[in-house]
Amino acid sequence: MLTEAELPDPVPGPGEVLIDVAAAGVNRADVLQRQGQYPPPAGAPAWPGLECSGVIGAVGPGVDGWAVGDRVAALLDGGGYAERVTTRASTLLRLPDHYDLVDAAALPEAVCTAWSNLVTAGNLRAGDVALIHGGSGGVGTTAIQLALARGARVAATAGGPDRVARCLDLGAQIGIDHRSEDFVEALLAATEGR
């Protein structure tokens, strides 16, 4: 159960910024933390919130490229369910002026996860085939869009026809219902054995 509490405002340390929070995302880890099944990392606030959006309210020593008033979204160690939170400047995503701050709160976890898996680790390039498991979930829907933006052909698995349809609506060219199909066989058939 969440409760409201008054705490002192956090102060950004070296390499950190203070964010005046506009909105916080809700992740599975946040839900598990509320249920007592996911302890926050050492040094993180005791309350949930792995991602948020808002406006930088203060900049700590040694932070370059960020200023008070910048619109941001951030991936956090925790504590995003607050009016203010501090985080490392390296976790920030700059937001365009036209982008809604409430919508932006849902970006960091999904975008960072999809990017790190597809681009950083997977070296995804135009013309590649990207297989995205769980394509109808938060990270999966983001991964489909990211892979398409990079020029890949996208195959997505999901559980059930409605979820497969969601993946296809997002642009996946190959939709596989993992509940009724063997995804390896389906993928090989759709890619001529590639």
PDB file of N, CA and C in Angstrom, residues 3-100:
ATOM      1  N   THR A   3       1.540   5.176   0.767  1.00  0.00           N
ATOM      2  CA  THR A   3       1.096   6.226   1.680  1.00  0.00           C
ATOM      3  C   THR A   3       1.816   7.514   1.330  1.00  0.00           C
ATOM      4  N   GLU A   4       1.195   8.625   1.635  1.00  0.00           N
ATOM      5  CA  GLU A   4       1.785   9.926   1.384  1.00  0.00           C
ATOM      6  C   GLU A   4       2.645  10.319   2.579  1.00  0.00           C
ATOM      7  N   ALA A   5       3.800  10.930   2.301  1.00  0.00           N
ATOM      8  CA  ALA A   5       4.697  11.357   3.374  1.00  0.00           C
ATOM      9  C   ALA A   5       5.426  12.622   2.947  1.00  0.00           C
ATOM     10  N   GLU A   6       5.787  13.439   3.924  1.00  0.00           N
ATOM     11  CA  GLU A   6       6.588  14.643   3.690  1.00  0.00           C
ATOM     12  C   GLU A   6       8.038  14.321   4.029  1.00  0.00           C
ATOM     13  N   LEU A   7       8.937  14.542   3.088  1.00  0.00           N
ATOM     14  CA  LEU A   7      10.359  14.302   3.282  1.00  0.00           C
ATOM     15  C   LEU A   7      11.133  15.533   2.813  1.00  0.00           C
ATOM     16  N   PRO A   8      12.352  15.706   3.279  1.00  0.00           N
ATOM     17  CA  PRO A   8      13.154  16.824   2.769  1.00  0.00           C
ATOM     18  C   PRO A   8      13.425  16.650   1.276  1.00  0.00           C
ATOM     19  N   ASP A   9      13.537  17.760   0.568  1.00  0.00           N
ATOM     20  CA  ASP A   9      13.876  17.680  -0.854  1.00  0.00           C
ATOM     21  C   ASP A   9      15.264  17.075  -1.014  1.00  0.00           C
ATOM     22  N   PRO A  10      15.423  16.168  -1.988  1.00  0.00           N
ATOM     23  CA  PRO A  10      16.762  15.632  -2.243  1.00  0.00           C
ATOM     24  C   PRO A  10      17.653  16.705  -2.862  1.00  0.00           C
ATOM     25  N   VAL A  11      18.937  16.540  -2.690  1.00  0.00           N
ATOM     26  CA  VAL A  11      19.922  17.485  -3.231  1.00  0.00           C
ATOM     27  C   VAL A  11      20.828  16.712  -4.181  1.00  0.00           C
ATOM     28  N   PRO A  12      20.997  17.209  -5.413  1.00  0.00           N
ATOM     29  CA  PRO A  12      21.844  16.465  -6.346  1.00  0.00           C
ATOM     30  C   PRO A  12      23.311  16.500  -5.931  1.00  0.00           C
ATOM     31  N   GLY A  13      23.943  15.348  -5.986  1.00  0.00           N
ATOM     32  CA  GLY A  13      25.371  15.245  -5.706  1.00  0.00           C
ATOM     33  C   GLY A  13      26.165  15.374  -6.990  1.00  0.00           C
ATOM     34  N   PRO A  14      27.447  15.104  -6.934  1.00  0.00           N
ATOM     35  CA  PRO A  14      28.280  15.170  -8.139  1.00  0.00           C
ATOM     36  C   PRO A  14      27.748  14.246  -9.241  1.00  0.00           C
ATOM     37  N   GLY A  15      27.603  14.782 -10.442  1.00  0.00           N
ATOM     38  CA  GLY A  15      27.127  14.004 -11.575  1.00  0.00           C
ATOM     39  C   GLY A  15      25.633  13.765 -11.598  1.00  0.00           C
ATOM     40  N   GLU A  16      24.899  14.395 -10.682  1.00  0.00           N
ATOM     41  CA  GLU A  16      23.448  14.182 -10.577  1.00  0.00           C
ATOM     42  C   GLU A  16      22.661  15.445 -10.908  1.00  0.00           C
ATOM     43  N   VAL A  17      21.378  15.226 -11.212  1.00  0.00           N
ATOM     44  CA  VAL A  17      20.429  16.325 -11.360  1.00  0.00           C
ATOM     45  C   VAL A  17      19.229  16.056 -10.460  1.00  0.00           C
ATOM     46  N   LEU A  18      18.531  17.123 -10.119  1.00  0.00           N
ATOM     47  CA  LEU A  18      17.250  17.029  -9.413  1.00  0.00           C
ATOM     48  C   LEU A  18      16.156  17.212 -10.456  1.00  0.00           C
ATOM     49  N   ILE A  19      15.188  16.311 -10.456  1.00  0.00           N
ATOM     50  CA  ILE A  19      14.058  16.416 -11.387  1.00  0.00           C
ATOM     51  C   ILE A  19      12.805  16.776 -10.602  1.00  0.00           C
ATOM     52  N   ASP A  20      12.112  17.821 -11.046  1.00  0.00           N
ATOM     53  CA  ASP A  20      10.768  18.113 -10.564  1.00  0.00           C
ATOM     54  C   ASP A  20       9.848  17.197 -11.367  1.00  0.00           C
ATOM     55  N   VAL A  21       9.320  16.181 -10.716  1.00  0.00           N
ATOM     56  CA  VAL A  21       8.620  15.088 -11.388  1.00  0.00           C
ATOM     57  C   VAL A  21       7.245  15.531 -11.877  1.00  0.00           C
ATOM     58  N   ALA A  22       6.978  15.270 -13.157  1.00  0.00           N
ATOM     59  CA  ALA A  22       5.653  15.500 -13.729  1.00  0.00           C
ATOM     60  C   ALA A  22       4.828  14.223 -13.674  1.00  0.00           C
ATOM     61  N   ALA A  23       5.488  13.082 -13.940  1.00  0.00           N
ATOM     62  CA  ALA A  23       4.796  11.792 -13.940  1.00  0.00           C
ATOM     63  C   ALA A  23       5.824  10.682 -13.720  1.00  0.00           C
ATOM     64  N   ALA A  24       5.338   9.548 -13.217  1.00  0.00           N
ATOM     65  CA  ALA A  24       6.187   8.372 -13.028  1.00  0.00           C
ATOM     66  C   ALA A  24       5.557   7.191 -13.745  1.00  0.00           C
ATOM     67  N   GLY A  25       6.403   6.328 -14.301  1.00  0.00           N
ATOM     68  CA  GLY A  25       5.907   5.119 -14.944  1.00  0.00           C
ATOM     69  C   GLY A  25       5.555   4.073 -13.901  1.00  0.00           C
ATOM     70  N   VAL A  26       4.818   3.061 -14.322  1.00  0.00           N
ATOM     71  CA  VAL A  26       4.493   1.935 -13.453  1.00  0.00           C
ATOM     72  C   VAL A  26       5.022   0.682 -14.135  1.00  0.00           C
ATOM     73  N   ASN A  27       6.029   0.069 -13.526  1.00  0.00           N
ATOM     74  CA  ASN A  27       6.673  -1.126 -14.061  1.00  0.00           C
ATOM     75  C   ASN A  27       6.348  -2.322 -13.188  1.00  0.00           C
ATOM     76  N   ARG A  28       6.579  -3.499 -13.744  1.00  0.00           N
ATOM     77  CA  ARG A  28       6.363  -4.732 -12.974  1.00  0.00           C
ATOM     78  C   ARG A  28       7.191  -4.709 -11.690  1.00  0.00           C
ATOM     79  N   ALA A  29       8.436  -4.209 -11.765  1.00  0.00           N
ATOM     80  CA  ALA A  29       9.274  -4.141 -10.565  1.00  0.00           C
ATOM     81  C   ALA A  29       8.657  -3.227  -9.511  1.00  0.00           C
ATOM     82  N   ASP A  30       8.010  -2.153  -9.926  1.00  0.00           N
ATOM     83  CA  ASP A  30       7.338  -1.257  -8.972  1.00  0.00           C
ATOM     84  C   ASP A  30       6.198  -1.987  -8.260  1.00  0.00           C
ATOM     85  N   VAL A  31       5.443  -2.756  -9.026  1.00  0.00           N
ATOM     86  CA  VAL A  31       4.333  -3.527  -8.442  1.00  0.00           C
ATOM     87  C   VAL A  31       4.879  -4.562  -7.461  1.00  0.00           C
ATOM     88  N   LEU A  32       5.945  -5.259  -7.868  1.00  0.00           N
ATOM     89  CA  LEU A  32       6.546  -6.256  -6.978  1.00  0.00           C
ATOM     90  C   LEU A  32       7.117  -5.607  -5.722  1.00  0.00           C
ATOM     91  N   GLN A  33       7.700  -4.426  -5.860  1.00  0.00           N
ATOM     92  CA  GLN A  33       8.228  -3.729  -4.682  1.00  0.00           C
ATOM     93  C   GLN A  33       7.104  -3.390  -3.708  1.00  0.00           C
ATOM     94  N   ARG A  34       5.975  -2.935  -4.227  1.00  0.00           N
ATOM     95  CA  ARG A  34       4.829  -2.634  -3.363  1.00  0.00           C
ATOM     96  C   ARG A  34       4.330  -3.883  -2.651  1.00  0.00           C
ATOM     97  N   GLN A  35       4.537  -5.057  -3.241  1.00  0.00           N
ATOM     98  CA  GLN A  35       4.114  -6.323  -2.639  1.00  0.00           C
ATOM     99  C   GLN A  35       5.191  -6.904  -1.726  1.00  0.00           C
ATOM    100  N   GLY A  36       6.300  -6.202  -1.568  1.00  0.00           N
ATOM    101  CA  GLY A  36       7.377  -6.669  -0.714  1.00  0.00           C
ATOM    102  C   GLY A  36       8.266  -7.722  -1.335  1.00  0.00           C
ATOM    103  N   GLN A  37       8.199  -7.885  -2.663  1.00  0.00           N
ATOM    104  CA  GLN A  37       8.938  -8.939  -3.343  1.00  0.00           C
ATOM    105  C   GLN A  37      10.124  -8.431  -4.168  1.00  0.00           C
ATOM    106  N   TYR A  38      10.416  -7.146  -4.100  1.00  0.00           N
ATOM    107  CA  TYR A  38      11.486  -6.573  -4.917  1.00  0.00           C
ATOM    108  C   TYR A  38      12.125  -5.440  -4.130  1.00  0.00           C
ATOM    109  N   PRO A  39      13.173  -5.742  -3.383  1.00  0.00           N
ATOM    110  CA  PRO A  39      13.784  -4.685  -2.576  1.00  0.00           C
ATOM    111  C   PRO A  39      14.476  -3.656  -3.465  1.00  0.00           C
ATOM    112  N   PRO A  40      14.430  -2.382  -3.074  1.00  0.00           N
ATOM    113  CA  PRO A  40      15.130  -1.372  -3.872  1.00  0.00           C
ATOM    114  C   PRO A  40      16.638  -1.602  -3.809  1.00  0.00           C
ATOM    115  N   PRO A  41      17.370  -1.174  -4.833  1.00  0.00           N
ATOM    116  CA  PRO A  41      18.826  -1.322  -4.799  1.00  0.00           C
ATOM    117  C   PRO A  41      19.431  -0.533  -3.635  1.00  0.00           C
ATOM    118  N   ALA A  42      20.597  -0.931  -3.195  1.00  0.00           N
ATOM    119  CA  ALA A  42      21.282  -0.225  -2.109  1.00  0.00           C
ATOM    120  C   ALA A  42      21.454   1.243  -2.480  1.00  0.00           C
ATOM    121  N   GLY A  43      21.098   2.106  -1.554  1.00  0.00           N
ATOM    122  CA  GLY A  43      21.236   3.541  -1.759  1.00  0.00           C
ATOM    123  C   GLY A  43      20.048   4.211  -2.415  1.00  0.00           C
ATOM    124  N   ALA A  44      19.124   3.429  -2.968  1.00  0.00           N
ATOM    125  CA  ALA A  44      17.934   3.997  -3.604  1.00  0.00           C
ATOM    126  C   ALA A  44      16.882   4.304  -2.547  1.00  0.00           C
ATOM    127  N   PRO A  45      15.978   5.251  -2.834  1.00  0.00           N
ATOM    128  CA  PRO A  45      14.882   5.509  -1.898  1.00  0.00           C
ATOM    129  C   PRO A  45      14.057   4.243  -1.653  1.00  0.00           C
ATOM    130  N   ALA A  46      13.370   4.213  -0.546  1.00  0.00           N
ATOM    131  CA  ALA A  46      12.596   3.027  -0.155  1.00  0.00           C
ATOM    132  C   ALA A  46      11.295   2.882  -0.939  1.00  0.00           C
ATOM    133  N   TRP A  47      10.882   3.910  -1.646  1.00  0.00           N
ATOM    134  CA  TRP A  47       9.611   3.866  -2.365  1.00  0.00           C
ATOM    135  C   TRP A  47       9.860   3.573  -3.850  1.00  0.00           C
ATOM    136  N   PRO A  48       8.811   3.085  -4.563  1.00  0.00           N
ATOM    137  CA  PRO A  48       8.966   2.679  -5.962  1.00  0.00           C
ATOM    138  C   PRO A  48       9.168   3.853  -6.923  1.00  0.00           C
ATOM    139  N   GLY A  49       9.401   3.475  -8.158  1.00  0.00           N
ATOM    140  CA  GLY A  49       9.493   4.439  -9.246  1.00  0.00           C
ATOM    141  C   GLY A  49      10.786   4.307 -10.018  1.00  0.00           C
ATOM    142  N   LEU A  50      10.815   3.418 -11.024  1.00  0.00           N
ATOM    143  CA  LEU A  50      12.024   3.186 -11.805  1.00  0.00           C
ATOM    144  C   LEU A  50      12.165   4.115 -13.000  1.00  0.00           C
ATOM    145  N   GLU A  51      11.152   4.914 -13.280  1.00  0.00           N
ATOM    146  CA  GLU A  51      11.244   5.866 -14.379  1.00  0.00           C
ATOM    147  C   GLU A  51      10.304   7.029 -14.112  1.00  0.00           C
ATOM    148  N   CYS A  52      10.711   8.192 -14.621  1.00  0.00           N
ATOM    149  CA  CYS A  52       9.876   9.373 -14.447  1.00  0.00           C
ATOM    150  C   CYS A  52      10.165  10.363 -15.564  1.00  0.00           C
ATOM    151  N   SER A  53       9.358  11.398 -15.598  1.00  0.00           N
ATOM    152  CA  SER A  53       9.595  12.513 -16.503  1.00  0.00           C
ATOM    153  C   SER A  53       9.383  13.794 -15.721  1.00  0.00           C
ATOM    154  N   GLY A  54       9.926  14.876 -16.232  1.00  0.00           N
ATOM    155  CA  GLY A  54       9.754  16.160 -15.571  1.00  0.00           C
ATOM    156  C   GLY A  54      10.720  17.189 -16.114  1.00  0.00           C
ATOM    157  N   VAL A  55      11.035  18.142 -15.251  1.00  0.00           N
ATOM    158  CA  VAL A  55      11.895  19.262 -15.618  1.00  0.00           C
ATOM    159  C   VAL A  55      13.039  19.324 -14.615  1.00  0.00           C
ATOM    160  N   ILE A  56      14.247  19.540 -15.113  1.00  0.00           N
ATOM    161  CA  ILE A  56      15.392  19.646 -14.209  1.00  0.00           C
ATOM    162  C   ILE A  56      15.232  20.883 -13.340  1.00  0.00           C
ATOM    163  N   GLY A  57      15.301  20.664 -12.013  1.00  0.00           N
ATOM    164  CA  GLY A  57      15.162  21.749 -11.048  1.00  0.00           C
ATOM    165  C   GLY A  57      16.481  22.210 -10.470  1.00  0.00           C
ATOM    166  N   ALA A  58      17.520  21.373 -10.541  1.00  0.00           N
ATOM    167  CA  ALA A  58      18.856  21.726 -10.049  1.00  0.00           C
ATOM    168  C   ALA A  58      19.864  20.771 -10.690  1.00  0.00           C
ATOM    169  N   VAL A  59      21.084  21.269 -10.831  1.00  0.00           N
ATOM    170  CA  VAL A  59      22.161  20.493 -11.438  1.00  0.00           C
ATOM    171  C   VAL A  59      23.308  20.401 -10.444  1.00  0.00           C
ATOM    172  N   GLY A  60      23.790  19.174 -10.196  1.00  0.00           N
ATOM    173  CA  GLY A  60      24.895  18.978  -9.275  1.00  0.00           C
ATOM    174  C   GLY A  60      26.235  19.284  -9.916  1.00  0.00           C
ATOM    175  N   PRO A  61      27.277  19.299  -9.100  1.00  0.00           N
ATOM    176  CA  PRO A  61      28.620  19.562  -9.609  1.00  0.00           C
ATOM    177  C   PRO A  61      29.049  18.512 -10.641  1.00  0.00           C
ATOM    178  N   GLY A  62      29.777  18.971 -11.660  1.00  0.00           N
ATOM    179  CA  GLY A  62      30.328  18.059 -12.646  1.00  0.00           C
ATOM    180  C   GLY A  62      29.353  17.607 -13.715  1.00  0.00           C
ATOM    181  N   VAL A  63      28.183  18.207 -13.791  1.00  0.00           N
ATOM    182  CA  VAL A  63      27.202  17.835 -14.819  1.00  0.00           C
ATOM    183  C   VAL A  63      27.332  18.802 -15.989  1.00  0.00           C
ATOM    184  N   ASP A  64      27.596  18.241 -17.160  1.00  0.00           N
ATOM    185  CA  ASP A  64      27.694  19.042 -18.369  1.00  0.00           C
ATOM    186  C   ASP A  64      26.562  18.678 -19.320  1.00  0.00           C
ATOM    187  N   GLY A  65      26.088  19.649 -20.080  1.00  0.00           N
ATOM    188  CA  GLY A  65      25.093  19.395 -21.105  1.00  0.00           C
ATOM    189  C   GLY A  65      23.653  19.427 -20.631  1.00  0.00           C
ATOM    190  N   TRP A  66      23.442  19.668 -19.354  1.00  0.00           N
ATOM    191  CA  TRP A  66      22.084  19.737 -18.801  1.00  0.00           C
ATOM    192  C   TRP A  66      21.947  21.018 -18.005  1.00  0.00           C
ATOM    193  N   ALA A  67      20.726  21.605 -18.031  1.00  0.00           N
ATOM    194  CA  ALA A  67      20.503  22.871 -17.334  1.00  0.00           C
ATOM    195  C   ALA A  67      19.129  22.875 -16.678  1.00  0.00           C
ATOM    196  N   VAL A  68      18.992  23.718 -15.673  1.00  0.00           N
ATOM    197  CA  VAL A  68      17.696  23.918 -15.037  1.00  0.00           C
ATOM    198  C   VAL A  68      16.691  24.296 -16.123  1.00  0.00           C
ATOM    199  N   GLY A  69      15.530  23.648 -16.083  1.00  0.00           N
ATOM    200  CA  GLY A  69      14.475  23.904 -17.062  1.00  0.00           C
ATOM    201  C   GLY A  69      14.424  22.911 -18.202  1.00  0.00           C
ATOM    202  N   ASP A  70      15.471  22.084 -18.378  1.00  0.00           N
ATOM    203  CA  ASP A  70      15.441  21.071 -19.437  1.00  0.00           C
ATOM    204  C   ASP A  70      14.353  20.044 -19.137  1.00  0.00           C
ATOM    205  N   ARG A  71      13.625  19.672 -20.188  1.00  0.00           N
ATOM    206  CA  ARG A  71      12.577  18.645 -20.086  1.00  0.00           C
ATOM    207  C   ARG A  71      13.228  17.284 -20.296  1.00  0.00           C
ATOM    208  N   VAL A  72      12.985  16.353 -19.367  1.00  0.00           N
ATOM    209  CA  VAL A  72      13.674  15.066 -19.405  1.00  0.00           C
ATOM    210  C   VAL A  72      12.766  13.918 -18.995  1.00  0.00           C
ATOM    211  N   ALA A  73      13.205  12.723 -19.371  1.00  0.00           N
ATOM    212  CA  ALA A  73      12.705  11.475 -18.797  1.00  0.00           C
ATOM    213  C   ALA A  73      13.942  10.778 -18.269  1.00  0.00           C
ATOM    214  N   ALA A  74      13.771   9.955 -17.235  1.00  0.00           N
ATOM    215  CA  ALA A  74      14.936   9.333 -16.623  1.00  0.00           C
ATOM    216  C   ALA A  74      14.645   7.908 -16.187  1.00  0.00           C
ATOM    217  N   LEU A  75      15.665   7.075 -16.336  1.00  0.00           N
ATOM    218  CA  LEU A  75      15.661   5.724 -15.783  1.00  0.00           C
ATOM    219  C   LEU A  75      16.296   5.835 -14.401  1.00  0.00           C
ATOM    220  N   LEU A  76      15.599   5.365 -13.382  1.00  0.00           N
ATOM    221  CA  LEU A  76      16.017   5.575 -11.995  1.00  0.00           C
ATOM    222  C   LEU A  76      16.344   4.255 -11.301  1.00  0.00           C
ATOM    223  N   ASP A  77      17.113   4.348 -10.217  1.00  0.00           N
ATOM    224  CA  ASP A  77      17.306   3.189  -9.343  1.00  0.00           C
ATOM    225  C   ASP A  77      16.063   2.962  -8.490  1.00  0.00           C
ATOM    226  N   GLY A  78      15.254   3.975  -8.346  1.00  0.00           N
ATOM    227  CA  GLY A  78      14.025   3.950  -7.552  1.00  0.00           C
ATOM    228  C   GLY A  78      13.675   5.346  -7.121  1.00  0.00           C
ATOM    229  N   GLY A  79      12.517   5.489  -6.480  1.00  0.00           N
ATOM    230  CA  GLY A  79      12.131   6.765  -5.898  1.00  0.00           C
ATOM    231  C   GLY A  79      11.371   7.712  -6.797  1.00  0.00           C
ATOM    232  N   GLY A  80      10.964   7.276  -7.982  1.00  0.00           N
ATOM    233  CA  GLY A  80      10.264   8.155  -8.915  1.00  0.00           C
ATOM    234  C   GLY A  80       8.859   8.542  -8.492  1.00  0.00           C
ATOM    235  N   TYR A  81       8.281   7.817  -7.533  1.00  0.00           N
ATOM    236  CA  TYR A  81       6.949   8.172  -7.037  1.00  0.00           C
ATOM    237  C   TYR A  81       7.100   9.276  -6.008  1.00  0.00           C
ATOM    238  N   ALA A  82       7.506  10.435  -6.464  1.00  0.00           N
ATOM    239  CA  ALA A  82       7.777  11.567  -5.579  1.00  0.00           C
ATOM    240  C   ALA A  82       7.605  12.853  -6.375  1.00  0.00           C
ATOM    241  N   GLU A  83       7.575  13.963  -5.661  1.00  0.00           N
ATOM    242  CA  GLU A  83       7.513  15.254  -6.345  1.00  0.00           C
ATOM    243  C   GLU A  83       8.871  15.643  -6.906  1.00  0.00           C
ATOM    244  N   ARG A  84       9.936  15.181  -6.243  1.00  0.00           N
ATOM    245  CA  ARG A  84      11.305  15.469  -6.685  1.00  0.00           C
ATOM    246  C   ARG A  84      12.155  14.221  -6.478  1.00  0.00           C
ATOM    247  N   VAL A  85      13.100  14.021  -7.400  1.00  0.00           N
ATOM    248  CA  VAL A  85      14.003  12.878  -7.313  1.00  0.00           C
ATOM    249  C   VAL A  85      15.356  13.291  -7.895  1.00  0.00           C
ATOM    250  N   THR A  86      16.415  12.732  -7.347  1.00  0.00           N
ATOM    251  CA  THR A  86      17.736  12.933  -7.943  1.00  0.00           C
ATOM    252  C   THR A  86      18.147  11.672  -8.676  1.00  0.00           C
ATOM    253  N   THR A  87      18.933  11.868  -9.720  1.00  0.00           N
ATOM    254  CA  THR A  87      19.447  10.736 -10.490  1.00  0.00           C
ATOM    255  C   THR A  87      20.719  11.153 -11.203  1.00  0.00           C
ATOM    256  N   ARG A  88      21.486  10.162 -11.621  1.00  0.00           N
ATOM    257  CA  ARG A  88      22.688  10.428 -12.407  1.00  0.00           C
ATOM    258  C   ARG A  88      22.299  11.065 -13.733  1.00  0.00           C
ATOM    259  N   ALA A  89      23.042  12.063 -14.150  1.00  0.00           N
ATOM    260  CA  ALA A  89      22.763  12.728 -15.421  1.00  0.00           C
ATOM    261  C   ALA A  89      22.846  11.748 -16.585  1.00  0.00           C
ATOM    262  N   SER A  90      23.618  10.689 -16.429  1.00  0.00           N
ATOM    263  CA  SER A  90      23.773   9.695 -17.501  1.00  0.00           C
ATOM    264  C   SER A  90      22.500   8.905 -17.772  1.00  0.00           C
ATOM    265  N   THR A  91      21.500   8.999 -16.893  1.00  0.00           N
ATOM    266  CA  THR A  91      20.257   8.240 -17.085  1.00  0.00           C
ATOM    267  C   THR A  91      19.169   9.052 -17.777  1.00  0.00           C
ATOM    268  N   LEU A  92      19.482  10.272 -18.177  1.00  0.00           N
ATOM    269  CA  LEU A  92      18.473  11.173 -18.730  1.00  0.00           C
ATOM    270  C   LEU A  92      18.259  10.995 -20.224  1.00  0.00           C
ATOM    271  N   LEU A  93      17.020  11.180 -20.634  1.00  0.00           N
ATOM    272  CA  LEU A  93      16.651  11.285 -22.042  1.00  0.00           C
ATOM    273  C   LEU A  93      16.098  12.692 -22.239  1.00  0.00           C
ATOM    274  N   ARG A  94      16.638  13.431 -23.204  1.00  0.00           N
ATOM    275  CA  ARG A  94      16.149  14.786 -23.482  1.00  0.00           C
ATOM    276  C   ARG A  94      14.824  14.682 -24.233  1.00  0.00           C
ATOM    277  N   LEU A  95      13.856  15.510 -23.836  1.00  0.00           N
ATOM    278  CA  LEU A  95      12.538  15.478 -24.467  1.00  0.00           C
ATOM    279  C   LEU A  95      12.316  16.717 -25.321  1.00  0.00           C
ATOM    280  N   PRO A  96      11.788  16.537 -26.519  1.00  0.00           N
ATOM    281  CA  PRO A  96      11.426  17.699 -27.330  1.00  0.00           C
ATOM    282  C   PRO A  96      10.306  18.492 -26.654  1.00  0.00           C
ATOM    283  N   ASP A  97      10.234  19.769 -26.957  1.00  0.00           N
ATOM    284  CA  ASP A  97       9.221  20.634 -26.337  1.00  0.00           C
ATOM    285  C   ASP A  97       7.798  20.152 -26.587  1.00  0.00           C
ATOM    286  N   HIS A  98       7.551  19.555 -27.733  1.00  0.00           N
ATOM    287  CA  HIS A  98       6.187  19.136 -28.073  1.00  0.00           C
ATOM    288  C   HIS A  98       5.774  17.823 -27.415  1.00  0.00           C
ATOM    289  N   TYR A  99       6.717  17.091 -26.811  1.00  0.00           N
ATOM    290  CA  TYR A  99       6.398  15.768 -26.276  1.00  0.00           C
ATOM    291  C   TYR A  99       5.750  15.890 -24.894  1.00  0.00           C
ATOM    292  N   ASP A 100       4.634  15.215 -24.710  1.00  0.00           N
ATOM    293  CA  ASP A 100       3.881  15.267 -23.463  1.00  0.00           C
ATOM    294  C   ASP A 100       4.670  14.623 -22.322  1.00  0.00           C
TER     295      ASP A 100
END
